[in-house]
Short mmCIF file of C-alpha atoms in Angstrom, two decimals:
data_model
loop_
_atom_site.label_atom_id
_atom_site.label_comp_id
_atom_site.label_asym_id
_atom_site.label_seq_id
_atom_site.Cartn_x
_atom_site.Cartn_y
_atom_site.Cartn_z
CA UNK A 21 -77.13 54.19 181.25
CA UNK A 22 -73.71 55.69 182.80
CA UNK A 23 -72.84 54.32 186.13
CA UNK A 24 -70.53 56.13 188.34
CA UNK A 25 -67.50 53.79 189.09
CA UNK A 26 -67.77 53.67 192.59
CA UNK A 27 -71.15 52.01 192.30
CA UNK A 28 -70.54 49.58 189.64
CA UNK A 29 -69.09 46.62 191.91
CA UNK A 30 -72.50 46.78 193.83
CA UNK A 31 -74.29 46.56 191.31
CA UNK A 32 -72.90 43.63 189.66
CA UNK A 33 -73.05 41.57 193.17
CA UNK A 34 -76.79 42.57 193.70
CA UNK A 35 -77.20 41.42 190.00
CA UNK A 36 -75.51 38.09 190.64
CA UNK A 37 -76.98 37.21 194.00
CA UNK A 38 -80.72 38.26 192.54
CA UNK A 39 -79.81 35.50 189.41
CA UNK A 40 -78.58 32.65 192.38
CA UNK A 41 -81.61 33.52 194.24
CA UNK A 42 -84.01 33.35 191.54
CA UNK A 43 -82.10 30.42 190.22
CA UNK A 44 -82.46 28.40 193.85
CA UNK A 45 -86.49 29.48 194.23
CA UNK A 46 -85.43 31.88 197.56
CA UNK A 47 -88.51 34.33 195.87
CA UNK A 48 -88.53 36.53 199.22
CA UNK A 49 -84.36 37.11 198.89
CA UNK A 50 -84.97 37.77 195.30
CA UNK A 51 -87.71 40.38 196.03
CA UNK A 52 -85.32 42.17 198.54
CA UNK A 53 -82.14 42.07 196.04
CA UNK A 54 -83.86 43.04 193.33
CA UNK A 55 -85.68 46.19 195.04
CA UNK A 56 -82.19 46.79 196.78
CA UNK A 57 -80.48 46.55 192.90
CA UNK A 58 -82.67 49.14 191.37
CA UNK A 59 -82.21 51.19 194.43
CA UNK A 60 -78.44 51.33 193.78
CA UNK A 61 -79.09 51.47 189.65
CA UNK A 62 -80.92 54.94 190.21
CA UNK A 63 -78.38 55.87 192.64
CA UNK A 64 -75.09 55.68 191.09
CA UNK A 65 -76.70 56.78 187.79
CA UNK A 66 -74.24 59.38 185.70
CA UNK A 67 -75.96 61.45 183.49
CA UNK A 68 -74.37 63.23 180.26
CA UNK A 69 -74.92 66.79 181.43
CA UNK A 70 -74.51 69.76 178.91
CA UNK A 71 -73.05 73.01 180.95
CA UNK A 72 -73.89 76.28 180.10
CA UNK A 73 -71.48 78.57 178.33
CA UNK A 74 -69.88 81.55 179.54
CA UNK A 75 -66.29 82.23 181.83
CA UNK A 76 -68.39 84.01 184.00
CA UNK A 77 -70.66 81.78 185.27
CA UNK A 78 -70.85 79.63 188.03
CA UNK A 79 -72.68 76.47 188.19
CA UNK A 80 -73.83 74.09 190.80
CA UNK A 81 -71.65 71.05 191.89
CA UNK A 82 -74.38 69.04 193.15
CA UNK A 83 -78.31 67.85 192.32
CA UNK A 84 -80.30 68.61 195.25
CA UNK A 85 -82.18 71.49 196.96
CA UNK A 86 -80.57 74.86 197.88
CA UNK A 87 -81.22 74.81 201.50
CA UNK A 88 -78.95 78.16 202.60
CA UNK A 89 -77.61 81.10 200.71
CA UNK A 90 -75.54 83.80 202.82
CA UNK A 91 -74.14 86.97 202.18
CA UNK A 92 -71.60 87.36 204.52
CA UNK A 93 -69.55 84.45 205.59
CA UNK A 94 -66.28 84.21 207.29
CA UNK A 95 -64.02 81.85 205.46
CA UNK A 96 -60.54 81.82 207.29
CA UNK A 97 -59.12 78.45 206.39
CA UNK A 98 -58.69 78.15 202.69
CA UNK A 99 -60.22 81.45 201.27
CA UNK A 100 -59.30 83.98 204.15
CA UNK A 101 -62.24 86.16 203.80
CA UNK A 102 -65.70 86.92 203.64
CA UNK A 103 -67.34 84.99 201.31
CA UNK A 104 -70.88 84.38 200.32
CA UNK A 105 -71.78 80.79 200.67
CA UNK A 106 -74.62 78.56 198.81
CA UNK A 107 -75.99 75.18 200.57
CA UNK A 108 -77.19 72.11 198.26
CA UNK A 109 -78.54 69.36 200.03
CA UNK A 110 -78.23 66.20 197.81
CA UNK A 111 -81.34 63.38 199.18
CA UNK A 112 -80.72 59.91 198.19
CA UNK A 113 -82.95 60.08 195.21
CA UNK A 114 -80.64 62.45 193.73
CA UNK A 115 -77.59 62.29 191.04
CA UNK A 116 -74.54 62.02 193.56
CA UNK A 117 -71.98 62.84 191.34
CA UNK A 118 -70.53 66.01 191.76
CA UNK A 119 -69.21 68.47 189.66
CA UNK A 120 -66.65 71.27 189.04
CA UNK A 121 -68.65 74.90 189.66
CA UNK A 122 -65.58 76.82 187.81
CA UNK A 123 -62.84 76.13 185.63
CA UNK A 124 -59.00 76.52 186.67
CA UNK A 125 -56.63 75.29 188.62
CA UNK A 126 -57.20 73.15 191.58
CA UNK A 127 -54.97 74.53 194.11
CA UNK A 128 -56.20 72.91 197.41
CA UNK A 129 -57.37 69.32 198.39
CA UNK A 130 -58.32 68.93 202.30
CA UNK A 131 -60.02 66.16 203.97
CA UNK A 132 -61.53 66.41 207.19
CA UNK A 133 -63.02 63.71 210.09
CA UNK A 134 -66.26 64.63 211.92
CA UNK A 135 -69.42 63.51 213.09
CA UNK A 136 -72.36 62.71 210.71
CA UNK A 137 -75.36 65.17 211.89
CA UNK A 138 -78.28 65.30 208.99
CA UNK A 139 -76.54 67.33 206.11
CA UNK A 140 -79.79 69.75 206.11
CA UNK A 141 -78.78 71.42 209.16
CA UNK A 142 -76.40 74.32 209.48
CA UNK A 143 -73.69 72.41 211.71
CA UNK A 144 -73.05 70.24 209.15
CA UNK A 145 -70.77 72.82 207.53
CA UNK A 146 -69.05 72.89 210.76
CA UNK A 147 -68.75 69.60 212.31
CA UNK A 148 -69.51 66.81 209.94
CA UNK A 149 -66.99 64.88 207.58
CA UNK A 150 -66.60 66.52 204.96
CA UNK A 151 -63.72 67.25 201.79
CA UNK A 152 -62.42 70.77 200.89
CA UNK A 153 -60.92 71.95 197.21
CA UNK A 154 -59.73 75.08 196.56
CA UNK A 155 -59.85 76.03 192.20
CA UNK A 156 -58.44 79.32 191.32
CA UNK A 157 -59.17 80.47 187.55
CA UNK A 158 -57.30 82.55 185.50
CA UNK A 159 -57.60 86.01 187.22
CA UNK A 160 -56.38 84.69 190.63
CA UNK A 161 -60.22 84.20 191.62
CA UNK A 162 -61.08 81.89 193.86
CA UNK A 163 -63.86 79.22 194.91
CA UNK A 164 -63.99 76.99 197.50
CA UNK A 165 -66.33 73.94 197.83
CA UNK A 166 -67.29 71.55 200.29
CA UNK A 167 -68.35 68.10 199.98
CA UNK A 168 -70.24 67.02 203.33
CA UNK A 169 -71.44 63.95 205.18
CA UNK A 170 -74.67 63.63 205.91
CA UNK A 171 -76.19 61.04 208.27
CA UNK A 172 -76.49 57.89 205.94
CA UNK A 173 -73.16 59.31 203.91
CA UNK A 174 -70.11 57.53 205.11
CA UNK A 175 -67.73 57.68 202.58
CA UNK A 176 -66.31 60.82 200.03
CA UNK A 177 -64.52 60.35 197.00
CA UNK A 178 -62.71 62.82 195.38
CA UNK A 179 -60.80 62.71 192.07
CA UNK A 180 -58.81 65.73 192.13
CA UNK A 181 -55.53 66.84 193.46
CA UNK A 182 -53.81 70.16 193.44
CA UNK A 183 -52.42 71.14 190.85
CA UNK A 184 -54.70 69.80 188.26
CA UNK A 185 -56.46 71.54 185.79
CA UNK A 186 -59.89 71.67 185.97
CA UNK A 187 -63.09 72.54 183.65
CA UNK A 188 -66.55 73.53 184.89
CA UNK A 189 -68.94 70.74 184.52
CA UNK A 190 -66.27 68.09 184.75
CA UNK A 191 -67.06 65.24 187.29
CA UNK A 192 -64.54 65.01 190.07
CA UNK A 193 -66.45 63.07 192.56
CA UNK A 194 -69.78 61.59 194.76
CA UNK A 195 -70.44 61.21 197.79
CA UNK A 196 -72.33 58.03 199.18
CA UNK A 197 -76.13 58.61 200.21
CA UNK A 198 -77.82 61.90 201.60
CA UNK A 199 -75.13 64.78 201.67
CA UNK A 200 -74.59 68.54 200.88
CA UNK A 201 -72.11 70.42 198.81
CA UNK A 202 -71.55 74.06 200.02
CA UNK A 203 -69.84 76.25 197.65
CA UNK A 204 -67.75 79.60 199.15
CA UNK A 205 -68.31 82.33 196.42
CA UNK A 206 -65.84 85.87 196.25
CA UNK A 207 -68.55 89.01 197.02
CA UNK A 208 -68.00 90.11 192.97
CA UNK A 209 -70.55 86.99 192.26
CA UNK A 210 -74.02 87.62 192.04
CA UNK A 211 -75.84 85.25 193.27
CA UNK A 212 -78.67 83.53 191.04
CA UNK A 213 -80.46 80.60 193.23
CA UNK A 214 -82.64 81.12 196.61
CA UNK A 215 -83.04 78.87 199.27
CA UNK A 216 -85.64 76.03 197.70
CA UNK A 217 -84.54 75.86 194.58
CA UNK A 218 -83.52 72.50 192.88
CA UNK A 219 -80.14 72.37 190.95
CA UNK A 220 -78.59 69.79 188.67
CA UNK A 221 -74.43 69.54 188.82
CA UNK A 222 -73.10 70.96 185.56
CA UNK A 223 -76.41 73.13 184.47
CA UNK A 224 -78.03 75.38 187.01
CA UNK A 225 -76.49 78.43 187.04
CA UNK A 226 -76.00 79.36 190.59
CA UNK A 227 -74.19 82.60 190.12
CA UNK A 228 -72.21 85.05 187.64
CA UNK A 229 -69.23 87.07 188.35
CA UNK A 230 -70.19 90.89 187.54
#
């Protein structure tokens, strides 16, 4: 099974202090190391993913639940319009690695501080923690997505820097624990998910440019 590499350290030290417990007879640390071990086996789990062909499409950047889709969205910090916008709320039970949604060229990385409200709730676009890229494809299109906090999240990675070239379905980064991913979509895509739907990063389609 792929591991994601930020989990992989854990992993190991759960592994090695469930063997010195075991080893020493402390039975009720090795019941709470062990449980705590698979927890973080089946959270940092990586997947192979196979995306979807097609230029057009867009797919999700994030396993979880579609918890918001709007039509009209004011974006005036990285995309400077009115975008459409598609919420994915990622539990802790789900894949955390996240995905590219296009292919392109990054052309924005932002991180910003904030609070930690549960990453269901609206605000959490607004106010919590969260980590902005900007990818702008071949015709000048483009998407902006959002990596959030959540209220057990407390740390975002991100792989990516502008300037890099990026393909759809590559992996570019996690975030720790129960977050969201919002994606900011130009009005030419139509829209493909609705709000309780569950995605996978890399293979739901979430929307098409027409």
């Amino acid at each position: 099974m792929r591991l994601a590499p930020e989990g992989r350290r854990y992993i190991v030290i759960g592994c090695i202090v469930t063997a010195l417990a075991a080893y020493y007879g402390a039975w009720p640390v090795v019941a709470v190391m062990g449980t705590l071990t698979l927890f973080l086996l089946n959270f940092f789990r990586d997947p192979e993913r196979a995306t979807p062909p097609g230029d057009e499409l867009v797919t999700s950047p994030a396993d979880g639940k579609v918890v918001a889709v709007l039509d009209e969205v004011d974006e005036p910090r990285f995309l400077r319009a009115t975008c459409q916008r598609v919420s994915i709320f990622m539990s802790p039970l789900n894949v955390h690695v996240n995905r590219m949604p296009v292919t392109g060229r990054v052309v924005a990385v932002e991180h910003t501080p904030g609070r930690f409200h549960a990453a269901f709730l609206d605000k959490a676009s607004e106010f919590n923690e969260r980590n902005a890229v900007v990818v702008e494809d071949g015709g000048g299109r483009r998407v902006l997505f959002v990596q959030i906090a959540g209220q057990l999240a407390r740390r975002i990675v991100c792989r990516v820097a502008p300037g890099e070239d990026v393909r759809r379905g590559e992996r570019y980064g996690m975030i720790m624990l129960g977050s969201r991913v919002d994606v900011y979509l130009p009005r030419g895509v139509e829209i493909r998910v609705k709000v309780g739907d569950h995605v996978a990063a890399g293979t739901s389609v979430i929307g098409a440019y027409v």
